[in-house]
Short mmCIF file of C-alpha atoms in Angstrom, two decimals:
data_model
loop_
_atom_site.label_atom_id
_atom_site.label_comp_id
_atom_site.label_asym_id
_atom_site.label_seq_id
_atom_site.Cartn_x
_atom_site.Cartn_y
_atom_site.Cartn_z
CA UNK A 703 -66.23 31.53 17.94
CA UNK A 704 -63.63 30.86 15.16
CA UNK A 705 -64.33 28.12 12.63
CA UNK A 706 -62.76 24.84 13.76
CA UNK A 707 -59.54 24.00 11.95
CA UNK A 708 -57.21 21.04 12.42
CA UNK A 709 -53.78 20.17 11.03
CA UNK A 710 -52.68 16.52 11.15
CA UNK A 711 -48.97 15.96 10.54
CA UNK A 712 -47.55 12.47 10.23
CA UNK A 713 -44.15 10.79 10.06
CA UNK A 714 -44.57 7.30 8.65
CA UNK A 715 -42.15 4.68 7.34
CA UNK A 716 -44.36 1.72 6.46
CA UNK A 717 -47.72 3.50 6.23
CA UNK A 718 -49.23 2.71 9.64
CA UNK A 719 -48.88 6.24 11.02
CA UNK A 720 -50.09 7.72 7.72
CA UNK A 721 -53.15 5.48 7.84
CA UNK A 722 -53.90 6.70 11.37
CA UNK A 723 -53.45 10.34 10.32
CA UNK A 724 -55.84 9.90 7.40
CA UNK A 725 -58.32 8.21 9.72
CA UNK A 726 -58.18 11.26 12.02
CA UNK A 727 -58.78 13.42 8.96
CA UNK A 728 -61.96 11.51 8.10
CA UNK A 729 -63.17 11.76 11.68
CA UNK A 730 -62.59 15.52 11.53
CA UNK A 731 -64.65 15.78 8.34
CA UNK A 732 -67.53 13.99 10.03
CA UNK A 733 -67.32 16.55 12.84
CA UNK A 734 -67.47 19.45 10.33
CA UNK A 735 -63.87 20.42 11.08
CA UNK A 736 -61.71 21.92 8.36
CA UNK A 737 -58.76 19.54 8.22
CA UNK A 738 -55.46 19.12 6.39
CA UNK A 739 -53.41 15.93 6.55
CA UNK A 740 -49.77 16.26 5.50
CA UNK A 741 -46.45 14.46 5.80
CA UNK A 742 -44.17 16.31 8.21
CA UNK A 743 -41.50 17.00 5.61
CA UNK A 744 -44.00 18.51 3.17
CA UNK A 745 -45.15 21.10 5.71
CA UNK A 746 -43.46 24.48 6.23
CA UNK A 747 -42.78 24.40 9.94
CA UNK A 748 -42.62 28.23 10.08
CA UNK A 749 -46.43 28.24 9.71
CA UNK A 750 -47.00 26.30 12.93
CA UNK A 751 -47.43 29.53 14.87
CA UNK A 752 -50.66 30.16 12.95
CA UNK A 753 -52.16 26.71 13.56
CA UNK A 754 -54.77 26.64 16.35
CA UNK A 755 -54.93 22.84 16.67
CA UNK A 756 -52.30 20.29 15.57
CA UNK A 757 -52.06 16.51 15.91
CA UNK A 758 -48.72 14.80 15.32
CA UNK A 759 -48.71 11.10 14.44
CA UNK A 760 -45.22 9.60 14.30
CA UNK A 761 -43.74 6.15 14.23
CA UNK A 762 -40.28 4.96 15.22
CA UNK A 763 -38.14 2.95 12.82
CA UNK A 764 -34.80 1.16 13.00
CA UNK A 765 -32.87 1.85 16.21
CA UNK A 766 -35.03 4.67 17.52
CA UNK A 767 -34.80 6.60 14.23
CA UNK A 768 -37.44 8.96 12.79
CA UNK A 769 -39.22 7.96 9.58
CA UNK A 770 -37.73 9.30 6.36
CA UNK A 771 -40.56 11.80 5.84
CA UNK A 772 -40.01 13.56 9.16
CA UNK A 773 -36.22 13.76 9.38
CA UNK A 774 -36.14 17.37 8.17
CA UNK A 775 -38.55 18.60 10.86
CA UNK A 776 -36.59 16.55 13.40
CA UNK A 777 -33.48 18.56 12.61
CA UNK A 778 -35.44 21.80 12.80
CA UNK A 779 -36.76 20.84 16.23
CA UNK A 780 -33.19 20.57 17.47
CA UNK A 781 -32.36 23.99 16.05
CA UNK A 782 -35.35 25.81 17.55
CA UNK A 783 -34.66 27.66 20.77
CA UNK A 784 -37.03 27.27 23.74
CA UNK A 785 -39.08 30.32 24.52
CA UNK A 786 -38.96 31.56 20.92
CA UNK A 787 -42.75 31.60 20.80
CA UNK A 788 -42.67 29.75 17.50
CA UNK A 789 -45.66 27.56 18.35
CA UNK A 790 -46.94 29.16 21.51
CA UNK A 791 -50.43 29.60 20.06
CA UNK A 792 -50.85 25.95 19.09
CA UNK A 793 -52.67 23.32 21.05
CA UNK A 794 -50.96 19.98 20.75
CA UNK A 795 -52.39 16.50 20.26
CA UNK A 796 -50.02 13.58 19.99
CA UNK A 797 -50.91 9.93 19.37
CA UNK A 798 -47.56 8.12 19.19
CA UNK A 799 -46.68 5.60 16.55
CA UNK A 800 -45.62 2.03 17.23
CA UNK A 801 -42.47 -0.02 16.86
CA UNK A 802 -41.40 -3.61 17.42
CA UNK A 803 -38.13 -2.74 19.16
CA UNK A 804 -39.03 -2.54 22.86
CA UNK A 805 -35.81 -0.68 23.66
CA UNK A 806 -36.87 2.20 21.40
CA UNK A 807 -40.61 2.02 22.15
CA UNK A 808 -42.11 5.21 20.70
CA UNK A 809 -38.77 6.97 21.09
CA UNK A 810 -39.46 9.50 18.32
CA UNK A 811 -42.93 10.37 19.61
CA UNK A 812 -41.66 10.89 23.16
CA UNK A 813 -38.75 13.02 21.99
CA UNK A 814 -40.85 15.25 19.71
CA UNK A 815 -43.58 15.62 22.33
CA UNK A 816 -41.05 16.78 24.94
CA UNK A 817 -39.37 19.15 22.49
CA UNK A 818 -42.64 20.77 21.39
CA UNK A 819 -43.57 21.42 25.00
CA UNK A 820 -40.18 23.06 25.53
CA UNK A 821 -40.89 25.30 22.55
CA UNK A 822 -44.14 26.57 24.04
CA UNK A 823 -46.83 24.27 22.66
CA UNK A 824 -49.87 23.69 24.87
CA UNK A 825 -50.77 19.98 25.16
CA UNK A 826 -54.47 19.27 24.79
CA UNK A 827 -53.93 15.83 26.38
CA UNK A 828 -50.94 13.60 27.18
CA UNK A 829 -49.07 11.71 24.50
CA UNK A 830 -50.64 8.41 23.43
CA UNK A 831 -48.15 5.57 23.01
CA UNK A 832 -49.51 2.86 20.70
CA UNK A 833 -48.01 -0.62 20.61
CA UNK A 834 -48.05 -3.16 17.75
CA UNK A 835 -47.52 -5.94 20.29
CA UNK A 836 -50.83 -5.31 22.06
CA UNK A 837 -53.43 -8.05 21.50
CA UNK A 838 -55.61 -5.54 19.64
CA UNK A 839 -52.72 -3.75 17.99
CA UNK A 840 -52.07 0.01 18.11
CA UNK A 841 -55.80 0.80 17.99
CA UNK A 842 -56.08 -0.35 21.61
CA UNK A 843 -54.42 2.96 22.52
CA UNK A 844 -55.44 5.09 19.54
CA UNK A 845 -59.21 4.56 19.89
CA UNK A 846 -59.60 5.80 23.50
CA UNK A 847 -57.04 8.57 22.85
CA UNK A 848 -59.07 9.86 19.92
CA UNK A 849 -62.31 9.65 21.87
CA UNK A 850 -60.83 11.92 24.56
CA UNK A 851 -59.25 14.18 21.95
CA UNK A 852 -62.54 14.84 20.16
CA UNK A 853 -64.35 15.51 23.44
CA UNK A 854 -61.80 18.17 24.36
CA UNK A 855 -61.53 19.59 20.85
CA UNK A 856 -65.28 20.01 20.57
CA UNK A 857 -65.36 21.71 23.96
CA UNK A 858 -63.09 24.36 22.39
CA UNK A 859 -64.86 24.39 19.02
CA UNK A 860 -68.52 23.44 19.61
CA UNK A 861 -70.65 22.75 16.56
CA UNK A 862 -72.88 25.64 15.44
CA UNK A 863 -76.54 25.45 16.34
CA UNK A 864 -78.46 23.12 14.04
CA UNK A 865 -75.32 21.32 12.79
CA UNK A 866 -74.69 17.71 13.78
CA UNK A 867 -71.88 15.19 13.38
CA UNK A 868 -72.13 13.11 10.21
CA UNK A 869 -72.90 9.45 10.88
CA UNK A 870 -70.39 6.70 10.17
CA UNK A 871 -72.48 5.42 7.26
CA UNK A 872 -72.28 8.79 5.51
CA UNK A 873 -69.92 8.38 2.53
CA UNK A 874 -67.36 11.16 2.54
CA UNK A 875 -66.23 12.65 -0.79
CA UNK A 876 -63.08 11.13 -2.36
CA UNK A 877 -59.74 12.93 -2.21
CA UNK A 878 -59.47 12.85 -6.01
CA UNK A 879 -61.85 12.74 -8.93
CA UNK A 880 -60.83 10.58 -11.88
CA UNK A 881 -61.45 12.26 -15.24
CA UNK A 882 -61.15 9.77 -18.08
CA UNK A 883 -59.78 10.88 -21.41
CA UNK A 884 -61.50 9.84 -24.62
CA UNK A 885 -58.55 7.96 -26.07
CA UNK A 886 -56.60 4.99 -24.73
CA UNK A 887 -52.86 4.90 -24.26
CA UNK A 888 -50.75 3.90 -27.23
CA UNK A 889 -47.43 4.50 -25.48
CA UNK A 890 -46.52 4.00 -21.81
CA UNK A 891 -46.54 7.25 -19.79
CA UNK A 892 -43.27 8.91 -18.90
CA UNK A 893 -42.63 8.28 -15.23
CA UNK A 894 -40.17 10.26 -13.10
CA UNK A 895 -36.74 8.74 -13.59
CA UNK A 896 -37.56 7.02 -16.91
CA UNK A 897 -34.66 6.98 -19.41
CA UNK A 898 -36.55 9.44 -21.62
CA UNK A 899 -37.35 11.85 -18.76
CA UNK A 900 -35.06 14.78 -17.84
CA UNK A 901 -31.94 13.57 -15.97
CA UNK A 902 -31.76 14.15 -12.22
CA UNK A 903 -28.57 14.93 -10.32
CA UNK A 904 -29.35 12.60 -7.43
CA UNK A 905 -31.98 9.82 -7.63
CA UNK A 906 -34.60 9.93 -4.88
CA UNK A 907 -38.02 8.54 -4.05
CA UNK A 908 -39.73 11.20 -6.15
CA UNK A 909 -37.22 10.72 -8.99
CA UNK A 910 -35.80 7.17 -8.83
CA UNK A 911 -33.23 5.88 -11.28
CA UNK A 912 -34.58 3.29 -13.70
CA UNK A 913 -31.91 0.58 -13.50
CA UNK A 914 -31.51 -2.33 -15.88
CA UNK A 915 -31.10 -5.84 -14.47
CA UNK A 916 -27.69 -7.27 -15.45
CA UNK A 917 -27.98 -10.67 -13.77
CA UNK A 918 -30.47 -12.57 -11.63
CA UNK A 919 -28.79 -15.65 -10.18
CA UNK A 920 -30.21 -18.14 -7.71
CA UNK A 921 -27.53 -18.78 -5.06
CA UNK A 922 -29.29 -21.57 -3.15
CA UNK A 923 -29.38 -25.18 -4.35
CA UNK A 924 -32.41 -26.11 -6.47
CA UNK A 925 -33.52 -28.59 -3.79
CA UNK A 926 -33.40 -25.97 -1.01
CA UNK A 927 -36.75 -24.68 0.23
CA UNK A 928 -35.58 -21.03 0.15
CA UNK A 929 -35.02 -19.25 -3.15
CA UNK A 930 -32.31 -16.61 -2.64
CA UNK A 931 -31.14 -14.40 -5.51
CA UNK A 932 -28.02 -12.37 -6.12
CA UNK A 933 -29.31 -9.61 -8.40
CA UNK A 934 -27.13 -7.03 -10.13
CA UNK A 935 -28.33 -3.66 -11.49
CA UNK A 936 -26.67 -1.32 -13.97
CA UNK A 937 -26.52 2.19 -12.47
CA UNK A 938 -24.18 3.79 -15.03
CA UNK A 939 -25.02 7.48 -15.43
CA UNK A 940 -27.08 7.64 -12.23
CA UNK A 941 -24.60 9.73 -10.19
CA UNK A 942 -25.31 7.40 -7.25
CA UNK A 943 -22.56 6.87 -4.71
CA UNK A 944 -22.55 4.54 -1.73
CA UNK A 945 -20.27 2.81 0.73
CA UNK A 946 -20.47 -0.43 2.68
CA UNK A 947 -23.45 -0.37 5.04
CA UNK A 948 -25.68 1.74 2.79
CA UNK A 949 -29.04 0.50 1.47
CA UNK A 950 -30.78 0.60 -1.89
CA UNK A 951 -34.49 1.45 -2.00
CA UNK A 952 -36.61 -0.33 -4.62
CA UNK A 953 -40.14 0.50 -5.83
CA UNK A 954 -41.81 -2.85 -6.62
CA UNK A 955 -44.66 -3.59 -9.01
CA UNK A 956 -47.83 -5.60 -8.58
CA UNK A 957 -48.16 -8.88 -10.44
CA UNK A 958 -50.01 -8.60 -13.80
CA UNK A 959 -52.46 -11.29 -12.70
CA UNK A 960 -53.42 -9.23 -9.63
CA UNK A 961 -53.98 -6.15 -11.78
CA UNK A 962 -56.12 -8.19 -14.17
CA UNK A 963 -58.18 -9.64 -11.31
CA UNK A 964 -58.89 -6.23 -9.77
CA UNK A 965 -59.89 -4.83 -13.17
CA UNK A 966 -62.26 -7.78 -13.57
CA UNK A 967 -63.84 -7.24 -10.16
CA UNK A 968 -64.31 -3.50 -10.71
CA UNK A 969 -65.10 -3.80 -14.44
CA UNK A 970 -62.25 -1.47 -15.41
CA UNK A 971 -60.46 -1.14 -18.73
CA UNK A 972 -56.74 -1.04 -17.79
CA UNK A 973 -55.86 0.81 -21.01
CA UNK A 974 -58.06 3.83 -20.25
CA UNK A 975 -56.23 7.07 -19.55
CA UNK A 976 -57.21 9.60 -16.92
CA UNK A 977 -56.10 12.67 -15.01
CA UNK A 978 -56.61 13.27 -11.30
CA UNK A 979 -58.40 16.32 -9.92
CA UNK A 980 -57.87 16.85 -6.16
CA UNK A 981 -61.01 17.71 -4.21
CA UNK A 982 -59.51 18.83 -0.88
CA UNK A 983 -56.48 20.87 -1.87
CA UNK A 984 -54.20 17.84 -1.98
CA UNK A 985 -51.51 17.58 -4.63
CA UNK A 986 -51.25 14.80 -7.18
CA UNK A 987 -48.56 12.29 -6.05
CA UNK A 988 -45.27 13.05 -7.78
CA UNK A 989 -44.65 9.41 -8.67
CA UNK A 990 -47.90 9.24 -10.62
CA UNK A 991 -47.63 10.53 -14.21
CA UNK A 992 -50.34 12.78 -15.60
CA UNK A 993 -52.12 11.61 -17.68
CA UNK A 994 -51.98 8.04 -16.45
CA UNK A 995 -53.45 4.69 -17.45
CA UNK A 996 -55.41 2.56 -15.02
CA UNK A 997 -52.87 -0.22 -15.60
CA UNK A 998 -50.04 2.07 -14.54
CA UNK A 999 -51.98 3.21 -11.46
CA UNK A 1000 -52.76 -0.35 -10.36
CA UNK A 1001 -49.45 -1.93 -11.32
CA UNK A 1002 -46.95 0.70 -10.18
CA UNK A 1003 -48.62 2.90 -7.58
CA UNK A 1004 -51.42 1.36 -5.50
CA UNK A 1005 -50.72 -1.48 -3.06
CA UNK A 1006 -53.63 -3.61 -4.24
CA UNK A 1007 -52.25 -6.96 -3.03
CA UNK A 1008 -51.41 -5.94 0.55
CA UNK A 1009 -53.28 -7.08 3.65
CA UNK A 1010 -55.84 -4.30 4.21
CA UNK A 1011 -56.01 -2.28 7.40
CA UNK A 1012 -59.08 -1.45 9.43
CA UNK A 1013 -59.58 1.80 7.48
CA UNK A 1014 -60.13 -0.25 4.30
CA UNK A 1015 -63.22 -1.84 5.82
CA UNK A 1016 -64.47 1.45 7.27
CA UNK A 1017 -64.49 3.00 3.79
CA UNK A 1018 -65.82 -0.11 2.04
CA UNK A 1019 -68.79 -0.23 4.43
CA UNK A 1020 -69.99 3.08 2.97
CA UNK A 1021 -70.67 1.33 -0.35
CA UNK A 1022 -72.42 -1.74 1.06
CA UNK A 1023 -75.94 -2.31 -0.25
CA UNK A 1024 -76.32 -5.90 0.93
CA UNK A 1025 -77.33 -6.08 4.60
CA UNK A 1026 -75.15 -9.05 5.53
CA UNK A 1027 -72.09 -7.61 3.82
CA UNK A 1028 -72.67 -4.25 5.46
CA UNK A 1029 -72.96 -5.75 8.94
CA UNK A 1030 -69.69 -7.64 8.55
CA UNK A 1031 -67.81 -4.65 7.08
CA UNK A 1032 -69.06 -2.37 9.86
CA UNK A 1033 -67.99 -4.95 12.46
CA UNK A 1034 -64.48 -5.12 10.97
CA UNK A 1035 -64.24 -1.33 11.19
CA UNK A 1036 -65.08 -1.13 14.90
CA UNK A 1037 -62.81 -1.54 17.93
CA UNK A 1038 -64.95 -4.47 19.08
CA UNK A 1039 -64.47 -6.30 15.79
CA UNK A 1040 -60.68 -6.33 15.70
CA UNK A 1041 -60.34 -9.93 16.89
CA UNK A 1042 -62.70 -11.04 14.11
CA UNK A 1043 -60.78 -8.93 11.61
CA UNK A 1044 -57.50 -10.46 12.73
CA UNK A 1045 -58.86 -13.98 12.27
CA UNK A 1046 -60.39 -13.18 8.86
CA UNK A 1047 -57.69 -10.97 7.37
CA UNK A 1048 -54.40 -10.64 9.22
CA UNK A 1049 -53.73 -14.19 10.39
CA UNK A 1050 -54.23 -15.81 6.95
CA UNK A 1051 -52.71 -12.73 5.22
CA UNK A 1052 -55.78 -12.21 3.03
CA UNK A 1053 -55.16 -9.54 0.39
CA UNK A 1054 -57.34 -6.55 -0.47
CA UNK A 1055 -58.23 -8.13 -3.82
CA UNK A 1056 -59.39 -11.30 -2.07
CA UNK A 1057 -61.47 -9.23 0.36
CA UNK A 1058 -63.21 -7.46 -2.54
CA UNK A 1059 -63.99 -10.85 -4.07
CA UNK A 1060 -65.56 -11.92 -0.75
CA UNK A 1061 -67.93 -8.91 -0.80
CA UNK A 1062 -69.28 -8.98 -4.38
CA UNK A 1063 -72.35 -6.79 -3.85
CA UNK A 1064 -70.29 -4.02 -2.28
CA UNK A 1065 -67.51 -4.31 -4.86
CA UNK A 1066 -70.09 -4.02 -7.66
CA UNK A 1067 -70.96 -0.44 -6.64
CA UNK A 1068 -67.45 0.70 -5.73
CA UNK A 1069 -66.46 3.67 -7.91
CA UNK A 1070 -63.06 4.38 -9.45
CA UNK A 1071 -62.84 7.79 -7.73
CA UNK A 1072 -62.23 6.06 -4.39
CA UNK A 1073 -59.31 3.87 -5.48
CA UNK A 1074 -56.71 6.23 -4.00
CA UNK A 1075 -58.66 6.41 -0.73
CA UNK A 1076 -59.10 2.65 -0.52
CA UNK A 1077 -55.60 1.48 -1.38
CA UNK A 1078 -52.37 2.90 0.08
CA UNK A 1079 -49.40 3.80 -2.07
CA UNK A 1080 -46.85 1.04 -2.60
CA UNK A 1081 -44.02 1.60 -0.14
CA UNK A 1082 -40.42 1.18 -1.32
CA UNK A 1083 -38.47 -1.77 0.04
CA UNK A 1084 -34.95 -1.46 1.39
CA UNK A 1085 -32.11 -3.90 0.78
CA UNK A 1086 -28.60 -3.86 2.17
CA UNK A 1087 -26.20 -3.28 -0.70
CA UNK A 1088 -24.11 -6.43 -1.16
CA UNK A 1089 -21.36 -5.00 -3.38
CA UNK A 1090 -18.74 -2.27 -3.46
CA UNK A 1091 -18.32 0.36 -6.15
CA UNK A 1092 -14.57 -0.25 -5.92
CA UNK A 1093 -15.07 -3.88 -6.97
CA UNK A 1094 -18.08 -3.36 -9.25
CA UNK A 1095 -18.13 0.17 -10.75
CA UNK A 1096 -21.53 1.35 -11.99
CA UNK A 1097 -23.22 -1.65 -10.40
CA UNK A 1098 -25.38 -2.43 -7.36
CA UNK A 1099 -25.85 -5.99 -6.14
CA UNK A 1100 -28.42 -7.21 -3.61
CA UNK A 1101 -29.01 -10.55 -1.89
CA UNK A 1102 -32.76 -11.19 -1.90
CA UNK A 1103 -34.63 -14.00 -0.13
CA UNK A 1104 -37.85 -14.62 -2.06
CA UNK A 1105 -40.78 -14.55 0.36
CA UNK A 1106 -43.33 -17.32 -0.15
CA UNK A 1107 -45.35 -19.22 2.44
CA UNK A 1108 -48.71 -20.87 2.97
CA UNK A 1109 -51.63 -20.10 5.24
CA UNK A 1110 -55.07 -21.69 5.37
CA UNK A 1111 -55.85 -19.98 2.06
CA UNK A 1112 -55.38 -22.05 -1.09
CA UNK A 1113 -53.12 -19.61 -2.93
CA UNK A 1114 -49.56 -19.26 -1.53
CA UNK A 1115 -48.69 -15.90 -0.01
CA UNK A 1116 -45.88 -14.09 -1.84
CA UNK A 1117 -43.70 -11.12 -0.98
CA UNK A 1118 -44.48 -8.29 -3.39
CA UNK A 1119 -40.96 -6.98 -4.01
CA UNK A 1120 -38.93 -10.17 -3.69
CA UNK A 1121 -41.25 -12.11 -6.02
CA UNK A 1122 -41.18 -9.33 -8.59
CA UNK A 1123 -37.39 -9.03 -8.50
CA UNK A 1124 -36.96 -12.81 -8.79
CA UNK A 1125 -39.19 -12.83 -11.90
CA UNK A 1126 -37.12 -10.27 -13.83
CA UNK A 1127 -35.33 -11.56 -16.91
CA UNK A 1128 -31.95 -9.86 -17.58
CA UNK A 1129 -32.34 -10.53 -21.33
CA UNK A 1130 -35.38 -8.23 -21.43
CA UNK A 1131 -33.47 -4.97 -21.69
CA UNK A 1132 -36.61 -2.83 -21.55
CA UNK A 1133 -37.39 -4.00 -17.99
CA UNK A 1134 -36.34 -1.34 -15.48
CA UNK A 1135 -36.27 -1.24 -11.69
CA UNK A 1136 -36.88 2.16 -9.98
CA UNK A 1137 -34.30 2.57 -7.24
CA UNK A 1138 -32.18 5.02 -5.25
CA UNK A 1139 -29.61 4.84 -2.47
CA UNK A 1140 -29.72 6.10 1.09
CA UNK A 1141 -27.37 5.94 4.05
CA UNK A 1142 -27.64 2.84 6.19
CA UNK A 1143 -27.15 2.29 9.89
CA UNK A 1144 -23.87 0.37 9.58
CA UNK A 1145 -20.58 2.26 9.65
CA UNK A 1146 -17.18 0.71 9.06
CA UNK A 1147 -13.93 2.21 10.44
CA UNK A 1148 -11.96 4.55 8.20
CA UNK A 1149 -8.70 3.72 10.02
CA UNK A 1150 -6.89 1.08 7.97
CA UNK A 1151 -5.42 -0.54 11.09
CA UNK A 1152 -8.74 -1.13 12.86
CA UNK A 1153 -9.91 -4.76 12.58
CA UNK A 1154 -13.56 -5.53 11.83
CA UNK A 1155 -15.62 -8.36 13.34
CA UNK A 1156 -18.70 -9.23 11.29
CA UNK A 1157 -21.51 -11.62 12.23
CA UNK A 1158 -23.89 -12.24 9.32
CA UNK A 1159 -26.22 -15.24 9.30
CA UNK A 1160 -28.12 -15.89 6.06
CA UNK A 1161 -28.83 -12.90 3.83
CA UNK A 1162 -27.68 -10.71 6.74
CA UNK A 1163 -24.20 -11.20 5.32
CA UNK A 1164 -25.01 -8.80 2.43
CA UNK A 1165 -23.54 -5.57 3.91
CA UNK A 1166 -20.46 -7.50 5.08
CA UNK A 1167 -19.88 -8.73 1.52
CA UNK A 1168 -19.84 -5.08 0.44
CA UNK A 1169 -17.46 -4.21 3.30
CA UNK A 1170 -15.09 -7.07 2.49
CA UNK A 1171 -14.97 -6.11 -1.19
CA UNK A 1172 -14.31 -2.51 -0.21
CA UNK A 1173 -11.66 -3.33 2.40
CA UNK A 1174 -9.94 -5.80 0.09
CA UNK A 1175 -9.75 -3.18 -2.66
CA UNK A 1176 -8.20 -0.77 -0.11
CA UNK A 1177 -5.69 -3.45 1.01
CA UNK A 1178 -7.08 -3.63 4.56
CA UNK A 1179 -6.63 -6.75 6.65
CA UNK A 1180 -8.03 -7.68 10.06
CA UNK A 1181 -11.33 -8.96 8.62
CA UNK A 1182 -13.17 -11.58 10.68
CA UNK A 1183 -16.48 -13.02 9.46
CA UNK A 1184 -18.85 -15.36 11.25
CA UNK A 1185 -21.30 -16.77 8.71
CA UNK A 1186 -24.21 -19.06 9.48
CA UNK A 1187 -26.74 -20.94 7.34
CA UNK A 1188 -28.62 -24.24 7.37
CA UNK A 1189 -26.46 -26.34 5.09
CA UNK A 1190 -22.97 -26.08 3.58
CA UNK A 1191 -24.20 -27.60 0.30
CA UNK A 1192 -27.48 -25.70 -0.05
CA UNK A 1193 -27.28 -22.11 1.19
CA UNK A 1194 -23.62 -21.22 1.76
CA UNK A 1195 -23.84 -17.83 0.03
CA UNK A 1196 -20.74 -16.43 -1.69
CA UNK A 1197 -18.65 -19.46 -0.69
CA UNK A 1198 -16.11 -19.11 -3.50
CA UNK A 1199 -15.54 -15.41 -2.65
CA UNK A 1200 -14.87 -16.15 1.01
CA UNK A 1201 -12.49 -18.97 0.14
CA UNK A 1202 -10.53 -16.77 -2.28
CA UNK A 1203 -10.20 -14.06 0.39
CA UNK A 1204 -9.02 -16.69 2.88
CA UNK A 1205 -6.34 -17.95 0.48
CA UNK A 1206 -5.18 -14.37 -0.10
CA UNK A 1207 -4.89 -13.78 3.65
CA UNK A 1208 -7.64 -11.14 3.59
CA UNK A 1209 -10.24 -12.93 5.71
CA UNK A 1210 -10.57 -15.08 8.81
CA UNK A 1211 -13.79 -17.08 8.32
CA UNK A 1212 -15.85 -19.09 10.83
CA UNK A 1213 -18.89 -21.00 9.54
CA UNK A 1214 -21.88 -22.49 11.32
CA UNK A 1215 -24.10 -24.93 9.38
CA UNK A 1216 -26.97 -25.49 11.76
CA UNK A 1217 -28.65 -28.50 10.07
CA UNK A 1218 -25.59 -30.47 8.87
CA UNK A 1219 -25.28 -32.38 12.15
CA UNK A 1220 -27.59 -33.65 14.84
CA UNK A 1221 -26.71 -30.92 17.30
CA UNK A 1222 -27.63 -27.41 16.15
CA UNK A 1223 -24.66 -25.07 15.67
CA UNK A 1224 -25.25 -21.32 15.32
CA UNK A 1225 -22.99 -18.30 14.93
CA UNK A 1226 -23.34 -17.40 18.61
CA UNK A 1227 -21.73 -20.74 19.50
CA UNK A 1228 -18.74 -19.91 17.31
CA UNK A 1229 -18.47 -16.43 18.79
CA UNK A 1230 -18.29 -17.98 22.26
CA UNK A 1231 -15.66 -20.48 21.08
CA UNK A 1232 -13.52 -17.65 19.67
CA UNK A 1233 -13.80 -15.47 22.77
CA UNK A 1234 -10.02 -15.15 23.12
CA UNK A 1235 -9.51 -14.00 19.53
CA UNK A 1236 -12.37 -11.52 19.71
CA UNK A 1237 -11.18 -10.11 23.01
CA UNK A 1238 -7.73 -9.49 21.54
CA UNK A 1239 -9.23 -7.80 18.46
CA UNK A 1240 -11.52 -5.61 20.56
#
């Protein structure tokens, strides 16, 4: 009987599918299975023919689109010819990802599952379609799917005589070992994309461009509840190009006070330098410089202030020495404890740092080697570009609504990226924002005679601002904009720009200010009122 071996490939946009894939990897380790967990785009698909057992975990993003880290394999799937025998030896497992858009429910998972079967893969069990909208979340489907999967997998690869499955309270080894250096950092490490690092032809997630903030202007009235910023970045020398409808990706940073609090809880010196040594054949993340300081790891790389997932509690339970803390952590890590976990963690948006503070005995024995297992990597945030290169050469502008709200917890909840961007001072020239550009879902007509109808309430007007700047620079008319906000005096973004375009005959503008009168008026009401005009334009 061959030694059991499993490959888990994931396509993940926000980290949910990656978290599930890594959870499957830990379950495989407990079952004495040799396992590799990789992003789809980092895997050489030509090797699939040699894989005896493969699980694909994919989410759907946008309008039925694949995640960024599986787009390459998606193109390859289209190019493969059925009957080629490319993966005829593989057995296929397939828990689908989840998505909020009902129209595109698990579209990517369904499509890839069907395509792999066409190419000769043998399905171990039917595709599992998880749903974020389920009362218990995606685990309501994933848990029973995995239970069936392991039963069938172990029927193919039974454990050798005298070998048993490791219990859930057995602490698995970390993915990386942290080796501290004797000295502390005197200078900040060189990160990919830093001004002093080698120039890159095209900025990307692995090599973002470090942009300087030119301006950071609040565009809502000081009395308005919502703080919205128009932020401009200098991208001179970046080689970045974009058109209206494209998006800019930003890597945010954790707040210094959160980094300080975590270092206090774990008794860490943020100035200490270290190098990572992988324990399972994994590679050191490209965004993480080597050597690295703990401050850099916690501030720029690990998502320490996010709301933790179920896997966080499963791992934390392995360190629990206090009986009460252990019982609660174990409960939060089980399928039966998900309602309790939702009430404790997800509904009030309790952060991972706050959870660690609530379990002091467990936190006291947590070791630094497990930081990269416990906390996910900070995911980049995407913003519609709100400017045109034709109007603002070497610049990118974004319209950012600062996220802040209250729950039953005393401390207000804050959006990681929006709060960080809003705090940046343009006079501090050393402050840099890692960013890159990617194609967006909006496309504007190239034909100069084609009119464009744009409906952009609130900050959703950002890509239309870019389009109007671009079309004005190209002397294109036929621009119709429906803009909606709460109040003409408080959050009428870019008012002076729209009025100038109107005076120049470049724009037909319709505005809906929903709270300026007793009866609510929204953009859809104006669209209905202008049915004749829109019909003629269409």
